CSV table of C-alpha atoms in Angstrom, one decimal:
chain,number,residue,atom,x,y,z
A,3,UNK,CA,0.0,0.0,0.0
A,4,UNK,CA,1.0,3.6,-0.6
A,5,UNK,CA,2.6,5.3,2.4
A,6,UNK,CA,1.8,8.8,3.7
A,7,UNK,CA,4.9,10.3,2.2
A,8,UNK,CA,4.0,9.2,-1.2
A,9,UNK,CA,0.3,10.1,-0.7
A,10,UNK,CA,1.3,13.7,0.3
A,11,UNK,CA,3.4,14.0,-2.9
A,12,UNK,CA,0.4,12.9,-5.0
A,13,UNK,CA,-2.0,15.2,-3.1
A,14,UNK,CA,0.3,18.1,-4.1
A,15,UNK,CA,0.6,17.0,-7.7
A,16,UNK,CA,-3.1,16.7,-7.9
A,17,UNK,CA,-3.3,20.5,-7.7
A,18,UNK,CA,-0.9,20.8,-10.6
A,19,UNK,CA,-1.8,18.1,-13.1
A,20,UNK,CA,-4.6,15.6,-13.6
A,21,UNK,CA,-3.7,12.3,-11.8
A,22,UNK,CA,-3.8,9.1,-13.7
A,23,UNK,CA,-6.8,6.8,-12.9
A,24,UNK,CA,-4.5,4.4,-11.1
A,25,UNK,CA,-3.0,7.2,-8.9
A,26,UNK,CA,-6.4,8.5,-8.1
A,27,UNK,CA,-7.6,5.0,-6.9
A,28,UNK,CA,-4.5,4.4,-4.9
A,29,UNK,CA,-4.8,7.8,-3.2
A,30,UNK,CA,-8.5,7.4,-2.5
A,31,UNK,CA,-7.8,4.0,-0.9
A,32,UNK,CA,-5.0,5.4,1.2
A,33,UNK,CA,-7.1,8.3,2.4
A,34,UNK,CA,-10.0,6.2,3.3
A,35,UNK,CA,-7.8,4.5,5.9
A,36,UNK,CA,-5.6,7.4,6.9
A,37,UNK,CA,-7.1,10.2,8.9
A,38,UNK,CA,-3.9,12.2,8.8
A,39,UNK,CA,-3.8,12.3,5.0
A,40,UNK,CA,-7.5,12.9,4.8
A,41,UNK,CA,-7.0,16.1,6.8
A,42,UNK,CA,-3.8,17.0,4.9
A,43,UNK,CA,-5.8,17.0,1.6
A,44,UNK,CA,-8.4,19.3,3.1
A,45,UNK,CA,-5.7,21.6,4.4
A,46,UNK,CA,-4.0,21.8,1.0
A,47,UNK,CA,-7.3,22.8,-0.6
A,48,UNK,CA,-7.7,25.5,2.1
A,49,UNK,CA,-4.2,26.8,1.3
A,50,UNK,CA,-5.1,27.1,-2.3
A,51,UNK,CA,-8.4,28.8,-1.6
A,52,UNK,CA,-6.7,31.3,0.8
A,53,UNK,CA,-4.0,32.2,-1.7
A,54,UNK,CA,-6.5,32.6,-4.6
A,55,UNK,CA,-8.7,34.8,-2.5
A,56,UNK,CA,-5.6,36.9,-1.8
A,57,UNK,CA,-4.8,37.1,-5.5
A,58,UNK,CA,-8.0,38.9,-6.5
A,59,UNK,CA,-10.0,35.9,-7.6
A,60,UNK,CA,-13.6,36.1,-6.7
B,4,UNK,CA,-19.9,55.5,-11.1
B,5,UNK,CA,-17.6,55.9,-14.2
B,6,UNK,CA,-15.1,53.1,-14.5
B,7,UNK,CA,-12.0,55.3,-13.9
B,8,UNK,CA,-13.5,56.5,-10.7
B,9,UNK,CA,-14.2,52.9,-9.6
B,10,UNK,CA,-10.6,52.0,-10.3
B,11,UNK,CA,-9.3,55.0,-8.4
B,12,UNK,CA,-11.6,54.2,-5.4
B,13,UNK,CA,-10.5,50.5,-5.4
B,14,UNK,CA,-6.8,51.3,-5.6
B,15,UNK,CA,-7.2,54.0,-3.0
B,16,UNK,CA,-8.9,51.6,-0.6
B,17,UNK,CA,-6.8,48.5,-1.3
B,18,UNK,CA,-3.4,50.0,-2.2
B,19,UNK,CA,-1.7,48.5,0.9
B,20,UNK,CA,-3.0,45.0,-0.1
B,21,UNK,CA,-1.8,45.4,-3.7
B,22,UNK,CA,1.7,46.5,-2.5
B,23,UNK,CA,1.9,43.6,-0.1
B,24,UNK,CA,0.8,41.2,-2.8
B,25,UNK,CA,3.6,42.5,-5.0
B,26,UNK,CA,6.2,42.7,-2.2
B,27,UNK,CA,5.6,39.1,-1.2
B,28,UNK,CA,6.8,38.0,-4.6
B,29,UNK,CA,9.4,40.6,-5.3
B,30,UNK,CA,10.8,40.8,-1.8
B,31,UNK,CA,11.6,44.4,-2.5
B,32,UNK,CA,9.2,47.0,-1.0
B,33,UNK,CA,10.4,49.9,-3.3
B,34,UNK,CA,10.0,47.8,-6.4
B,35,UNK,CA,6.6,46.6,-5.2
B,36,UNK,CA,5.5,50.3,-4.9
B,37,UNK,CA,6.7,51.0,-8.4
B,38,UNK,CA,4.9,48.0,-9.8
B,39,UNK,CA,1.6,49.0,-8.1
B,40,UNK,CA,2.1,52.5,-9.5
B,41,UNK,CA,2.5,51.1,-13.0
B,42,UNK,CA,-0.5,48.9,-12.5
B,43,UNK,CA,-2.7,51.9,-11.6
B,44,UNK,CA,-1.5,53.8,-14.7
B,45,UNK,CA,-2.1,50.7,-16.9
B,46,UNK,CA,-5.6,50.2,-15.4
B,47,UNK,CA,-6.6,53.8,-16.0
B,48,UNK,CA,-5.3,53.6,-19.6
B,49,UNK,CA,-7.1,50.4,-20.2
B,50,UNK,CA,-10.3,51.5,-18.5
B,51,UNK,CA,-12.1,51.9,-21.8
B,52,UNK,CA,-11.5,48.3,-22.9
B,53,UNK,CA,-12.3,46.9,-19.4
B,54,UNK,CA,-16.1,47.2,-20.1
B,55,UNK,CA,-17.3,45.4,-16.9
B,56,UNK,CA,-16.2,42.0,-18.2
B,57,UNK,CA,-15.1,41.2,-14.6
B,58,UNK,CA,-15.0,43.0,-11.3
B,59,UNK,CA,-12.7,45.9,-10.8
B,60,UNK,CA,-10.8,43.8,-8.2
B,61,UNK,CA,-10.2,40.9,-10.7
B,62,UNK,CA,-9.2,43.4,-13.4
B,63,UNK,CA,-6.7,45.3,-11.3
B,64,UNK,CA,-5.1,42.1,-10.0
B,65,UNK,CA,-4.8,40.6,-13.5
B,66,UNK,CA,-2.8,43.7,-14.5
B,67,UNK,CA,-0.7,43.6,-11.3
B,68,UNK,CA,0.1,39.9,-11.9
B,69,UNK,CA,1.4,40.7,-15.4
B,70,UNK,CA,3.5,43.6,-14.0
B,71,UNK,CA,4.9,41.3,-11.3
B,72,UNK,CA,5.8,38.7,-13.9
B,73,UNK,CA,7.6,41.3,-16.0
B,74,UNK,CA,9.5,42.6,-12.9
B,75,UNK,CA,10.5,39.0,-12.0
B,76,UNK,CA,11.7,38.5,-15.6
B,77,UNK,CA,13.8,41.7,-15.6
B,78,UNK,CA,15.3,40.8,-12.3
B,79,UNK,CA,16.0,37.2,-13.3
B,80,UNK,CA,18.5,38.5,-15.7
B,81,UNK,CA,20.4,40.0,-12.8
B,82,UNK,CA,20.0,37.1,-10.3
B,83,UNK,CA,19.5,33.8,-12.0
B,84,UNK,CA,17.0,31.7,-10.1
B,85,UNK,CA,19.3,28.7,-10.4
B,86,UNK,CA,21.6,30.5,-7.9
B,87,UNK,CA,18.9,31.2,-5.4
B,88,UNK,CA,18.8,29.1,-2.3
B,89,UNK,CA,21.0,26.4,-3.8
B,90,UNK,CA,22.3,25.5,-0.3
B,91,UNK,CA,18.9,24.4,0.9
B,92,UNK,CA,18.3,22.2,-2.2
B,93,UNK,CA,18.9,19.0,-0.2
B,94,UNK,CA,16.5,19.9,2.6
B,95,UNK,CA,13.3,18.2,1.6
B,96,UNK,CA,11.3,19.9,4.4
B,97,UNK,CA,9.9,16.6,5.4
B,98,UNK,CA,12.5,15.3,7.9
B,99,UNK,CA,11.0,14.1,11.1
B,100,UNK,CA,7.4,14.2,9.7
B,101,UNK,CA,7.4,10.6,8.7
B,102,UNK,CA,8.6,7.4,10.3
B,103,UNK,CA,11.0,5.0,8.6
B,104,UNK,CA,8.2,3.3,6.7
B,105,UNK,CA,7.0,6.7,5.4
B,106,UNK,CA,3.9,7.0,7.6
B,107,UNK,CA,3.1,10.1,9.7
B,108,UNK,CA,5.1,10.2,12.9
B,109,UNK,CA,2.4,10.4,15.6
B,110,UNK,CA,3.2,13.9,16.8
B,111,UNK,CA,3.1,15.2,13.2
B,112,UNK,CA,-0.1,13.5,11.9
B,113,UNK,CA,-2.4,16.3,10.7
B,114,UNK,CA,-5.4,17.0,12.8
B,115,UNK,CA,-8.5,18.9,11.8
B,116,UNK,CA,-8.1,22.7,11.7
B,117,UNK,CA,-10.9,24.5,13.6
B,118,UNK,CA,-12.9,26.8,11.4
B,119,UNK,CA,-10.2,27.7,8.8
B,120,UNK,CA,-12.7,29.8,6.8
B,121,UNK,CA,-13.2,32.1,9.8
B,122,UNK,CA,-9.5,32.8,9.9
B,123,UNK,CA,-9.6,34.4,6.5
B,124,UNK,CA,-11.5,37.3,8.0
B,125,UNK,CA,-8.9,37.9,10.6
B,126,UNK,CA,-6.1,40.3,9.9
B,127,UNK,CA,-3.8,38.5,12.3
B,128,UNK,CA,-4.2,35.3,10.3
B,129,UNK,CA,-2.8,37.0,7.2
B,130,UNK,CA,0.2,38.3,9.2
B,131,UNK,CA,1.0,34.8,10.3
B,132,UNK,CA,0.3,33.5,6.8
B,133,UNK,CA,2.7,36.0,5.2
B,134,UNK,CA,5.4,35.3,7.8
B,135,UNK,CA,5.1,31.6,7.0
B,136,UNK,CA,5.4,32.4,3.3
B,137,UNK,CA,8.5,34.4,4.0
B,138,UNK,CA,9.9,31.5,5.9
B,139,UNK,CA,10.1,29.3,2.8
B,140,UNK,CA,13.4,29.1,1.1
B,141,UNK,CA,13.6,31.8,-1.6
B,142,UNK,CA,13.6,29.5,-4.6
B,143,UNK,CA,10.8,27.4,-3.2
B,144,UNK,CA,8.8,30.5,-2.5
B,145,UNK,CA,9.3,31.9,-6.0
B,146,UNK,CA,8.0,28.8,-7.7
B,147,UNK,CA,5.1,28.5,-5.3
B,148,UNK,CA,4.0,32.1,-5.7
B,149,UNK,CA,4.2,31.8,-9.5
B,150,UNK,CA,1.8,28.9,-9.2
B,151,UNK,CA,-0.6,30.0,-6.5
B,152,UNK,CA,-0.6,33.8,-6.6
B,153,UNK,CA,0.1,34.5,-10.2
B,154,UNK,CA,-1.8,31.4,-11.3
B,155,UNK,CA,0.7,30.2,-13.9
B,156,UNK,CA,0.6,26.6,-15.1
B,157,UNK,CA,3.5,24.3,-14.1
B,158,UNK,CA,4.6,24.1,-17.8
B,159,UNK,CA,4.9,27.9,-18.0
B,160,UNK,CA,6.9,28.1,-14.7
B,161,UNK,CA,9.3,25.4,-15.8
B,162,UNK,CA,9.9,27.1,-19.1
B,163,UNK,CA,10.3,30.5,-17.4
B,164,UNK,CA,12.8,29.2,-14.8
B,165,UNK,CA,14.4,26.6,-17.1
B,166,UNK,CA,13.7,23.7,-14.7
B,167,UNK,CA,12.3,20.2,-15.4
B,168,UNK,CA,8.6,19.5,-14.7
B,169,UNK,CA,9.3,16.8,-12.0
B,170,UNK,CA,11.6,19.2,-10.2
B,171,UNK,CA,8.8,21.8,-10.2
B,172,UNK,CA,6.4,19.3,-8.7
B,173,UNK,CA,8.9,18.5,-5.9
B,174,UNK,CA,9.4,22.2,-5.2
B,175,UNK,CA,5.7,22.9,-5.0
B,176,UNK,CA,5.2,19.9,-2.8
B,177,UNK,CA,7.8,21.2,-0.3
B,178,UNK,CA,6.3,24.6,-0.4
B,179,UNK,CA,2.8,23.3,0.5
B,180,UNK,CA,4.3,20.9,3.1
B,181,UNK,CA,6.3,23.8,4.7
B,182,UNK,CA,3.4,26.3,4.6
B,183,UNK,CA,0.9,23.8,6.1
B,184,UNK,CA,3.3,22.9,8.8
B,185,UNK,CA,4.1,26.5,9.7
B,186,UNK,CA,0.4,27.5,9.8
B,187,UNK,CA,-0.4,24.4,11.8
B,188,UNK,CA,2.2,25.2,14.4
B,189,UNK,CA,1.8,28.9,14.7
B,190,UNK,CA,-1.9,29.5,14.0
B,191,UNK,CA,-3.9,26.3,14.3
B,192,UNK,CA,-1.8,25.0,17.1
B,193,UNK,CA,-3.7,22.6,19.3
């Protein structure tokens, strides 16, 4: 199974490129079982939203 | 209200935000002032073609982003990005976060942040946020800002800075990891 270090790498890349189907499935499976990574993904989404709101997007 | 007055009013009220936005990326307050000044002039000159396609805020920021990119380009000819922060290249920003098998170390496992959206309304939050951004190594921060504040695609950033795509992903990952950790410890600390 994918570990958290690899999962965090994919969660970052997911914001920069479309993930392959296999990557998406592996990540989803990992996050179903890992509360830490589940939170991490939400927090990355928050960081992006915060930065975009700062940059005049509305 | 005529569009040029709207632009004037917006820049008057939000000037400090615009300067801070530029300064975060340029790391040069005087240059940031100049860039905002140029942005105002360009916005006034372009007021006729603006025609309410977007809000004044979006319009002004889109000009500011272009001006920041131009300023970064000009300066890159003086200080190549490849020379910035080379010493911290090896620091992956993740040491200690994971155990030997690559799973979260117990004390670093992310926990839920309480009401993050409410934080956005607090001025103090933004001070912490900016301090955390400033904390990132310069090269990391540069790439991250181009992606998240200027909204450039990874391919454009790679081309602009002459780095390979996979390297760009690694840098962005470190930036997010570092920024998240800093906010977690200094703002959302449990």
